[in-house]
Structures are given as C-alpha cells and as structure tokens.
C-alpha cells in the first residue's frame, strides 16, 4: 500500500540544531529535505555579488524574479544551485550570514521563495526547515516541530561549524551574532520567527543528534501507522 504524502515542518532559531535534524530525518524516512534557509542564503549571495544594497528593494524584487534557485541531491548530499551554479559552500560564508536577515525580511523575496517552497512540497513527502514553515509556508503541515537550544550550546555548535571551514572565532562574538540574527528574524514584519500553536517543542541543548533525530522520526512513524490504520 502506498503511504500518504507527508509534510513535516521544522522551525527554530539559528544554530538550534534544526538543519542537522531535518537533514538526517529526511534521509532516514526517504523524504526530500527542503532547506529554506539555504534558499534565502542563495538569493543573498546574488544580491552581494551584484553589489545591491539591502534597502534597494525594487532592484532586489526584480532580481528575485529573474533568479533560479534549486535544491538537488547529488551523490548523497544536498546541493544548492544559483542560476545553475553550485553555491553550496559559498552561501555559508560570514558575509552571506551577516546579510541574510536583511534580504530575507523583504516581502518580494519571501513571496518568491514561499511560492517555490510550496511547489517543492506538492508532489513528494518533505521535511521542510526554516523560520516560517509551520506558520506561513505549510500551515497545515502534518507535523510541526519547533527546535530550540540555549545560547551557549548554539554558539558552540556554530563555532564548530566555522572551525570546520577553517575560521577561528571567539565564543562571545558568536553569541552576539546569533542573538542579533534572532532579534532580526523574530522582530521583522514579514513572517517573523514564531512557534506555531500546534508545533511540538524540542529543546536540543543537552541532546545528541541521534536523540533529536529519533524524537522526530518516532512522531512521524506514529503518524504513518495512524494513517495506515484509518
Ligand atoms: O537557517 P539558516 O541560518 O541557514 O537561515 C538563514 C537566514 O534565512 C535566517 O537568518 C533567516 C532566513 N530564513 C527565513 O527568513 N525564513 C526561513 N524559512 C528560513 C531562513
């Protein structure tokens, strides 16, 4: 019997553990991983490349309409393409991270991205992660999770990621940058970061990645069983 197509929404602030969780959950379940943050990062990269200021909303709106962003699995990993070019690593740069909150707060950018994200969730089962998945992109998602973690745990994770890229940073600086981005993402007018009323909260501060993944997968399996029984 074929299984019902499911949409799993995972939202949460920066470095909360949602991306790693979403990626591994999607792998375990054989769902498509939709990393919406990567899409906002890709358009931000293009804005920076074109040297457009974040306040130049009209030019950015035109730019978005002529831009193609794609998420594709290649040799087992999810790659991000901007107008056909692989930008998976470039979109994680400090410059993009610094500018992404401003670019992603623009209505024209959000409208185009949300349209594309909904299209991705139309045909297959997805694990979509971001800031507004359970509230705006897929308000009727089958399951919603809101992932949080203490600032110290999040800063340590981000420091590890950056070290992996060969960038050494101090923890206090990272904490400040994360808190700044949280404040921007939560206070903007357009689709701010918010926990959906029906989201399940998951605090990953003291959890291993395996435990986080198990937690979400368990919920999905239970839902699949319920669907099978009905
Ligand atoms: O998850 P991330 O750190 O890669 O996301 C990068 C930025 O993109 C984040 O600071 C806010 C924005 N974003 C958003 O506004 N809405 C989403 N659904 C996902 C990300």
PDB file of C-alpha atoms and ligand atoms in Angstrom:
ATOM      1  CA  UNK A   1       0.000   0.000   0.000  1.00  0.00           C
ATOM      2  CA  UNK A   2       1.387   3.415  -0.905  1.00  0.00           C
ATOM      3  CA  UNK A   3       1.887   5.782   2.007  1.00  0.00           C
ATOM      4  CA  UNK A   4       0.200   9.139   2.339  1.00  0.00           C
ATOM      5  CA  UNK A   5       2.394  12.039   1.285  1.00  0.00           C
ATOM      6  CA  UNK A   6       3.541  13.935   4.393  1.00  0.00           C
ATOM      7  CA  UNK A   7       4.805  17.426   5.087  1.00  0.00           C
ATOM      8  CA  UNK A   8       6.972  17.765   8.191  1.00  0.00           C
ATOM      9  CA  UNK A   9       7.770  21.323   9.290  1.00  0.00           C
ATOM     10  CA  UNK A  10      10.820  22.091  11.406  1.00  0.00           C
ATOM     11  CA  UNK A  11      11.333  25.673  12.548  1.00  0.00           C
ATOM     12  CA  UNK A  12      13.668  27.295  15.007  1.00  0.00           C
ATOM     13  CA  UNK A  13      16.322  29.937  15.514  1.00  0.00           C
ATOM     14  CA  UNK A  14      19.876  29.898  14.121  1.00  0.00           C
ATOM     15  CA  UNK A  15      22.129  27.052  15.268  1.00  0.00           C
ATOM     16  CA  UNK A  16      19.339  25.359  17.241  1.00  0.00           C
ATOM     17  CA  UNK A  17      20.087  22.016  15.599  1.00  0.00           C
ATOM     18  CA  UNK A  18      17.163  22.093  13.180  1.00  0.00           C
ATOM     19  CA  UNK A  19      19.195  21.784   9.968  1.00  0.00           C
ATOM     20  CA  UNK A  20      21.144  18.732  11.054  1.00  0.00           C
ATOM     21  CA  UNK A  21      17.976  17.168  12.437  1.00  0.00           C
ATOM     22  CA  UNK A  22      15.957  17.921   9.297  1.00  0.00           C
ATOM     23  CA  UNK A  23      18.655  16.541   7.007  1.00  0.00           C
ATOM     24  CA  UNK A  24      19.041  13.270   8.912  1.00  0.00           C
ATOM     25  CA  UNK A  25      15.302  12.811   9.447  1.00  0.00           C
ATOM     26  CA  UNK A  26      14.756  13.219   5.703  1.00  0.00           C
ATOM     27  CA  UNK A  27      17.469  10.629   4.999  1.00  0.00           C
ATOM     28  CA  UNK A  28      16.026   8.129   7.472  1.00  0.00           C
ATOM     29  CA  UNK A  29      12.496   8.477   6.109  1.00  0.00           C
ATOM     30  CA  UNK A  30      13.409   8.849   2.442  1.00  0.00           C
ATOM     31  CA  UNK A  31      11.750  12.277   2.291  1.00  0.00           C
ATOM     32  CA  UNK A  32      13.054  15.315   0.411  1.00  0.00           C
ATOM     33  CA  UNK A  33      14.891  17.802   2.614  1.00  0.00           C
ATOM     34  CA  UNK A  34      13.877  21.390   1.847  1.00  0.00           C
ATOM     35  CA  UNK A  35      16.416  23.707   3.495  1.00  0.00           C
ATOM     36  CA  UNK A  36      14.662  27.051   3.087  1.00  0.00           C
ATOM     37  CA  UNK A  37      17.471  28.940   4.854  1.00  0.00           C
ATOM     38  CA  UNK A  38      19.769  27.798   2.031  1.00  0.00           C
ATOM     39  CA  UNK A  39      17.375  29.386  -0.470  1.00  0.00           C
ATOM     40  CA  UNK A  40      17.436  32.739   1.365  1.00  0.00           C
ATOM     41  CA  UNK A  41      21.206  32.457   1.569  1.00  0.00           C
ATOM     42  CA  UNK A  42      21.460  31.841  -2.185  1.00  0.00           C
ATOM     43  CA  UNK A  43      19.466  34.942  -3.120  1.00  0.00           C
ATOM     44  CA  UNK A  44      21.512  36.939  -0.571  1.00  0.00           C
ATOM     45  CA  UNK A  45      24.700  35.766  -2.269  1.00  0.00           C
ATOM     46  CA  UNK A  46      23.400  37.076  -5.581  1.00  0.00           C
ATOM     47  CA  UNK A  47      22.442  40.417  -4.011  1.00  0.00           C
ATOM     48  CA  UNK A  48      26.002  40.715  -2.652  1.00  0.00           C
ATOM     49  CA  UNK A  49      27.568  39.670  -5.957  1.00  0.00           C
ATOM     50  CA  UNK A  50      25.549  42.349  -7.764  1.00  0.00           C
ATOM     51  CA  UNK A  51      26.543  44.841  -5.058  1.00  0.00           C
ATOM     52  CA  UNK A  52      22.916  45.809  -4.414  1.00  0.00           C
ATOM     53  CA  UNK A  53      22.199  47.402  -1.036  1.00  0.00           C
ATOM     54  CA  UNK A  54      19.534  45.660   1.119  1.00  0.00           C
ATOM     55  CA  UNK A  55      17.494  48.885   1.093  1.00  0.00           C
ATOM     56  CA  UNK A  56      17.194  48.799  -2.716  1.00  0.00           C
ATOM     57  CA  UNK A  57      14.007  46.754  -2.541  1.00  0.00           C
ATOM     58  CA  UNK A  58      12.904  47.399  -6.116  1.00  0.00           C
ATOM     59  CA  UNK A  59      16.109  46.091  -7.647  1.00  0.00           C
ATOM     60  CA  UNK A  60      16.067  43.094  -5.333  1.00  0.00           C
ATOM     61  CA  UNK A  61      12.453  42.372  -6.277  1.00  0.00           C
ATOM     62  CA  UNK A  62      13.408  42.381  -9.987  1.00  0.00           C
ATOM     63  CA  UNK A  63      16.478  40.280  -9.273  1.00  0.00           C
ATOM     64  CA  UNK A  64      14.440  37.607  -7.467  1.00  0.00           C
ATOM     65  CA  UNK A  65      12.089  37.232 -10.419  1.00  0.00           C
ATOM     66  CA  UNK A  66      14.996  36.503 -12.765  1.00  0.00           C
ATOM     67  CA  UNK A  67      16.787  34.116 -10.400  1.00  0.00           C
ATOM     68  CA  UNK A  68      16.624  30.355 -10.269  1.00  0.00           C
ATOM     69  CA  UNK A  69      17.340  28.569  -7.022  1.00  0.00           C
ATOM     70  CA  UNK A  70      17.332  24.797  -6.894  1.00  0.00           C
ATOM     71  CA  UNK A  71      17.996  22.201  -4.185  1.00  0.00           C
ATOM     72  CA  UNK A  72      19.204  18.909  -5.615  1.00  0.00           C
ATOM     73  CA  UNK A  73      20.611  15.728  -4.148  1.00  0.00           C
ATOM     74  CA  UNK A  74      23.882  14.767  -5.788  1.00  0.00           C
ATOM     75  CA  UNK A  75      25.978  11.776  -4.702  1.00  0.00           C
ATOM     76  CA  UNK A  76      24.072  11.567  -1.425  1.00  0.00           C
ATOM     77  CA  UNK A  77      24.365  15.220  -0.405  1.00  0.00           C
ATOM     78  CA  UNK A  78      22.008  18.119  -0.878  1.00  0.00           C
ATOM     79  CA  UNK A  79      23.497  20.795  -3.136  1.00  0.00           C
ATOM     80  CA  UNK A  80      22.265  24.346  -3.670  1.00  0.00           C
ATOM     81  CA  UNK A  81      22.282  25.836  -7.170  1.00  0.00           C
ATOM     82  CA  UNK A  82      22.021  29.522  -8.016  1.00  0.00           C
ATOM     83  CA  UNK A  83      21.199  30.035 -11.700  1.00  0.00           C
ATOM     84  CA  UNK A  84      22.666  26.608 -12.378  1.00  0.00           C
ATOM     85  CA  UNK A  85      25.908  27.122 -10.435  1.00  0.00           C
ATOM     86  CA  UNK A  86      26.696  25.078  -7.328  1.00  0.00           C
ATOM     87  CA  UNK A  87      26.949  27.572  -4.430  1.00  0.00           C
ATOM     88  CA  UNK A  88      26.560  25.090  -1.539  1.00  0.00           C
ATOM     89  CA  UNK A  89      29.747  26.214   0.213  1.00  0.00           C
ATOM     90  CA  UNK A  90      29.681  29.881  -0.751  1.00  0.00           C
ATOM     91  CA  UNK A  91      26.300  30.506   0.893  1.00  0.00           C
ATOM     92  CA  UNK A  92      27.778  29.607   4.306  1.00  0.00           C
ATOM     93  CA  UNK A  93      30.309  32.467   4.235  1.00  0.00           C
ATOM     94  CA  UNK A  94      30.396  35.050   7.009  1.00  0.00           C
ATOM     95  CA  UNK A  95      29.399  37.792   4.517  1.00  0.00           C
ATOM     96  CA  UNK A  96      26.241  35.937   3.468  1.00  0.00           C
ATOM     97  CA  UNK A  97      25.387  35.065   7.082  1.00  0.00           C
ATOM     98  CA  UNK A  98      25.716  38.723   8.003  1.00  0.00           C
ATOM     99  CA  UNK A  99      23.448  39.965   5.189  1.00  0.00           C
ATOM    100  CA  UNK A 100      20.822  37.216   5.015  1.00  0.00           C
ATOM    101  CA  UNK A 101      18.462  38.516   7.723  1.00  0.00           C
ATOM    102  CA  UNK A 102      18.052  41.854   5.924  1.00  0.00           C
ATOM    103  CA  UNK A 103      17.481  40.291   2.491  1.00  0.00           C
ATOM    104  CA  UNK A 104      15.112  37.635   3.807  1.00  0.00           C
ATOM    105  CA  UNK A 105      12.960  40.245   5.517  1.00  0.00           C
ATOM    106  CA  UNK A 106      11.865  41.717   2.160  1.00  0.00           C
ATOM    107  CA  UNK A 107       8.340  40.889   1.057  1.00  0.00           C
ATOM    108  CA  UNK A 108       9.228  40.300  -2.610  1.00  0.00           C
ATOM    109  CA  UNK A 109      11.951  37.847  -1.616  1.00  0.00           C
ATOM    110  CA  UNK A 110       9.689  35.956   0.760  1.00  0.00           C
ATOM    111  CA  UNK A 111       6.823  35.742  -1.724  1.00  0.00           C
ATOM    112  CA  UNK A 112       9.035  34.215  -4.404  1.00  0.00           C
ATOM    113  CA  UNK A 113      10.719  31.777  -2.012  1.00  0.00           C
ATOM    114  CA  UNK A 114       7.466  30.648  -0.380  1.00  0.00           C
ATOM    115  CA  UNK A 115       5.919  30.023  -3.809  1.00  0.00           C
ATOM    116  CA  UNK A 116       8.867  27.803  -4.720  1.00  0.00           C
ATOM    117  CA  UNK A 117       8.877  26.008  -1.350  1.00  0.00           C
ATOM    118  CA  UNK A 118       5.169  25.165  -1.651  1.00  0.00           C
ATOM    119  CA  UNK A 119       5.782  23.814  -5.128  1.00  0.00           C
ATOM    120  CA  UNK A 120       8.503  21.521  -3.733  1.00  0.00           C
ATOM    121  CA  UNK A 121       6.070  20.161  -1.157  1.00  0.00           C
ATOM    122  CA  UNK A 122       3.359  19.412  -3.711  1.00  0.00           C
ATOM    123  CA  UNK A 123       4.472  16.117  -5.155  1.00  0.00           C
ATOM    124  CA  UNK A 124       6.577  14.296  -2.577  1.00  0.00           C
ATOM    125  CA  UNK A 125       6.926  13.894   1.181  1.00  0.00           C
ATOM    126  CA  UNK A 126       9.166  16.619   2.564  1.00  0.00           C
ATOM    127  CA  UNK A 127      10.968  17.692   5.693  1.00  0.00           C
ATOM    128  CA  UNK A 128      10.987  21.465   5.313  1.00  0.00           C
ATOM    129  CA  UNK A 129      13.011  23.564   7.722  1.00  0.00           C
ATOM    130  CA  UNK A 130      13.262  27.289   8.341  1.00  0.00           C
ATOM    131  CA  UNK A 131      11.644  30.031  10.372  1.00  0.00           C
ATOM    132  CA  UNK A 132       8.094  30.233   8.999  1.00  0.00           C
ATOM    133  CA  UNK A 133       7.381  26.747   7.708  1.00  0.00           C
ATOM    134  CA  UNK A 134       4.719  25.796  10.261  1.00  0.00           C
ATOM    135  CA  UNK A 135       3.218  29.286  10.381  1.00  0.00           C
ATOM    136  CA  UNK A 136       3.240  30.507   6.754  1.00  0.00           C
ATOM    137  CA  UNK A 137       4.636  28.095   4.163  1.00  0.00           C
ATOM    138  CA  UNK A 138       2.810  24.939   5.276  1.00  0.00           C
ATOM    139  CA  UNK A 139       0.292  25.977   7.955  1.00  0.00           C
ATOM    140  CA  UNK A 140      -1.449  22.635   7.549  1.00  0.00           C
ATOM    141  CA  UNK A 141       1.720  20.525   7.729  1.00  0.00           C
ATOM    142  CA  UNK A 142       1.110  17.013   9.069  1.00  0.00           C
ATOM    143  CA  UNK A 143       3.604  17.508  11.887  1.00  0.00           C
ATOM    144  CA  UNK A 144       5.333  20.632  13.152  1.00  0.00           C
ATOM    145  CA  UNK A 145       8.399  20.919  15.343  1.00  0.00           C
ATOM    146  CA  UNK A 146       9.939  23.984  16.926  1.00  0.00           C
ATOM    147  CA  UNK A 147      13.581  23.385  17.788  1.00  0.00           C
ATOM    148  CA  UNK A 148      15.281  25.485  20.445  1.00  0.00           C
ATOM    149  CA  UNK A 149      18.547  25.359  22.401  1.00  0.00           C
ATOM    150  CA  UNK A 150      20.361  27.506  24.956  1.00  0.00           C
ATOM    151  CA  UNK A 151      22.582  30.265  23.581  1.00  0.00           C
ATOM    152  CA  UNK A 152      25.772  28.599  24.851  1.00  0.00           C
ATOM    153  CA  UNK A 153      25.045  25.307  23.129  1.00  0.00           C
ATOM    154  CA  UNK A 154      24.143  27.124  19.922  1.00  0.00           C
ATOM    155  CA  UNK A 155      27.283  29.268  19.941  1.00  0.00           C
ATOM    156  CA  UNK A 156      29.458  26.196  20.492  1.00  0.00           C
ATOM    157  CA  UNK A 157      27.809  24.459  17.533  1.00  0.00           C
ATOM    158  CA  UNK A 158      28.301  27.465  15.281  1.00  0.00           C
ATOM    159  CA  UNK A 159      31.936  27.704  16.427  1.00  0.00           C
ATOM    160  CA  UNK A 160      32.410  24.067  15.452  1.00  0.00           C
ATOM    161  CA  UNK A 161      30.867  24.710  12.003  1.00  0.00           C
ATOM    162  CA  UNK A 162      33.126  27.703  11.422  1.00  0.00           C
ATOM    163  CA  UNK A 163      36.216  25.827  12.587  1.00  0.00           C
ATOM    164  CA  UNK A 164      35.292  23.178  10.065  1.00  0.00           C
ATOM    165  CA  UNK A 165      35.502  25.937   7.415  1.00  0.00           C
ATOM    166  CA  UNK A 166      38.900  26.957   8.805  1.00  0.00           C
ATOM    167  CA  UNK A 167      37.570  30.077  10.538  1.00  0.00           C
ATOM    168  CA  UNK A 168      38.570  30.651  14.162  1.00  0.00           C
ATOM    169  CA  UNK A 169      36.233  32.854  16.201  1.00  0.00           C
ATOM    170  CA  UNK A 170      35.611  33.631  19.830  1.00  0.00           C
ATOM    171  CA  UNK A 171      32.525  32.341  21.580  1.00  0.00           C
ATOM    172  CA  UNK A 172      31.274  35.692  22.906  1.00  0.00           C
ATOM    173  CA  UNK A 173      31.408  37.167  19.413  1.00  0.00           C
ATOM    174  CA  UNK A 174      29.406  34.242  18.029  1.00  0.00           C
ATOM    175  CA  UNK A 175      26.832  34.519  20.827  1.00  0.00           C
ATOM    176  CA  UNK A 176      26.377  38.187  19.981  1.00  0.00           C
ATOM    177  CA  UNK A 177      25.998  37.492  16.244  1.00  0.00           C
ATOM    178  CA  UNK A 178      23.433  34.731  16.871  1.00  0.00           C
ATOM    179  CA  UNK A 179      21.421  36.902  19.248  1.00  0.00           C
ATOM    180  CA  UNK A 180      21.477  39.747  16.749  1.00  0.00           C
ATOM    181  CA  UNK A 181      20.191  37.483  13.982  1.00  0.00           C
ATOM    182  CA  UNK A 182      17.499  36.022  16.284  1.00  0.00           C
ATOM    183  CA  UNK A 183      16.320  39.526  17.136  1.00  0.00           C
ATOM    184  CA  UNK A 184      16.109  40.488  13.441  1.00  0.00           C
ATOM    185  CA  UNK A 185      14.411  37.240  12.401  1.00  0.00           C
ATOM    186  CA  UNK A 186      11.881  37.440  15.260  1.00  0.00           C
ATOM    187  CA  UNK A 187      11.022  41.119  15.054  1.00  0.00           C
ATOM    188  CA  UNK A 188      10.589  41.610  11.300  1.00  0.00           C
ATOM    189  CA  UNK A 189       7.169  42.399   9.909  1.00  0.00           C
ATOM    190  CA  UNK A 190       7.135  39.701   7.229  1.00  0.00           C
ATOM    191  CA  UNK A 191       6.717  36.157   8.584  1.00  0.00           C
ATOM    192  CA  UNK A 192       8.745  36.521  11.768  1.00  0.00           C
ATOM    193  CA  UNK A 193      10.241  33.509  13.513  1.00  0.00           C
ATOM    194  CA  UNK A 194       7.393  32.212  15.670  1.00  0.00           C
ATOM    195  CA  UNK A 195       6.386  28.887  17.130  1.00  0.00           C
ATOM    196  CA  UNK A 196       3.166  27.644  15.546  1.00  0.00           C
ATOM    197  CA  UNK A 197       0.442  26.987  18.120  1.00  0.00           C
ATOM    198  CA  UNK A 198       0.358  23.302  17.148  1.00  0.00           C
ATOM    199  CA  UNK A 199       4.143  22.766  16.988  1.00  0.00           C
ATOM    200  CA  UNK A 200       5.917  20.265  19.221  1.00  0.00           C
ATOM    201  CA  UNK A 201       8.804  21.916  21.041  1.00  0.00           C
ATOM    202  CA  UNK A 202      12.174  20.192  21.032  1.00  0.00           C
ATOM    203  CA  UNK A 203      14.953  21.563  23.251  1.00  0.00           C
ATOM    204  CA  UNK A 204      18.222  20.180  21.908  1.00  0.00           C
ATOM    205  CA  UNK A 205      20.567  21.864  24.436  1.00  0.00           C
ATOM    206  CA  UNK A 206      21.544  18.583  26.052  1.00  0.00           C
ATOM    207  CA  UNK A 207      20.545  16.141  23.342  1.00  0.00           C
ATOM    208  CA  UNK A 208      22.728  14.165  20.990  1.00  0.00           C
ATOM    209  CA  UNK A 209      21.972  14.488  17.292  1.00  0.00           C
ATOM    210  CA  UNK A 210      20.862  10.869  17.264  1.00  0.00           C
ATOM    211  CA  UNK A 211      18.321  11.519  20.027  1.00  0.00           C
ATOM    212  CA  UNK A 212      16.951  14.563  18.168  1.00  0.00           C
ATOM    213  CA  UNK A 213      16.502  12.564  15.001  1.00  0.00           C
ATOM    214  CA  UNK A 214      14.908   9.637  16.865  1.00  0.00           C
ATOM    215  CA  UNK A 215      12.453  12.027  18.536  1.00  0.00           C
ATOM    216  CA  UNK A 216      11.164  13.390  15.210  1.00  0.00           C
ATOM    217  CA  UNK A 217      11.242  10.047  13.375  1.00  0.00           C
ATOM    218  CA  UNK A 218       9.233   8.417  16.189  1.00  0.00           C
ATOM    219  CA  UNK A 219       6.498  11.021  15.810  1.00  0.00           C
ATOM    220  CA  UNK A 220       6.408  10.587  12.036  1.00  0.00           C
ATOM    221  CA  UNK A 221       6.256   6.781  12.249  1.00  0.00           C
ATOM    222  CA  UNK A 222       3.412   7.012  14.753  1.00  0.00           C
ATOM    223  CA  UNK A 223       1.548   9.262  12.350  1.00  0.00           C
ATOM    224  CA  UNK A 224       2.206   6.914   9.434  1.00  0.00           C
ATOM    225  CA  UNK A 225       0.823   3.999  11.485  1.00  0.00           C
ATOM    226  CA  UNK A 226      -2.266   6.012  12.341  1.00  0.00           C
ATOM    227  CA  UNK A 227      -2.838   6.757   8.649  1.00  0.00           C
ATOM    228  CA  UNK A 228      -2.392   3.076   7.761  1.00  0.00           C
ATOM    229  CA  UNK A 229      -4.921   2.046  10.385  1.00  0.00           C
ATOM    230  CA  UNK A 230      -7.564   4.528   9.268  1.00  0.00           C
TER     231      UNK A 230
HETATM  232  O1  LIG B   1      18.664  28.505   8.763  1.00  0.00           O
HETATM  233  P1  LIG B   1      19.739  29.473   8.243  1.00  0.00           P
HETATM  234  O2  LIG B   1      20.622  30.030   9.329  1.00  0.00           O
HETATM  235  O3  LIG B   1      20.517  28.922   7.100  1.00  0.00           O
HETATM  236  O4  LIG B   1      18.884  30.701   7.652  1.00  0.00           O
HETATM  237  C1  LIG B   1      19.488  31.836   7.124  1.00  0.00           C
HETATM  238  C2  LIG B   1      18.577  33.052   7.269  1.00  0.00           C
HETATM  239  O5  LIG B   1      17.478  32.935   6.365  1.00  0.00           O
HETATM  240  C3  LIG B   1      17.981  33.299   8.632  1.00  0.00           C
HETATM  241  O6  LIG B   1      18.760  34.246   9.372  1.00  0.00           O
HETATM  242  C4  LIG B   1      16.622  33.861   8.378  1.00  0.00           C
HETATM  243  C5  LIG B   1      16.319  33.473   6.957  1.00  0.00           C
HETATM  244  N1  LIG B   1      15.249  32.481   6.861  1.00  0.00           N
HETATM  245  C6  LIG B   1      13.950  32.956   6.816  1.00  0.00           C
HETATM  246  O7  LIG B   1      13.749  34.152   6.942  1.00  0.00           O
HETATM  247  N2  LIG B   1      12.928  32.089   6.637  1.00  0.00           N
HETATM  248  C7  LIG B   1      13.143  30.776   6.500  1.00  0.00           C
HETATM  249  N3  LIG B   1      12.097  29.957   6.298  1.00  0.00           N
HETATM  250  C8  LIG B   1      14.452  30.268   6.561  1.00  0.00           C
HETATM  251  C9  LIG B   1      15.503  31.157   6.759  1.00  0.00           C
END
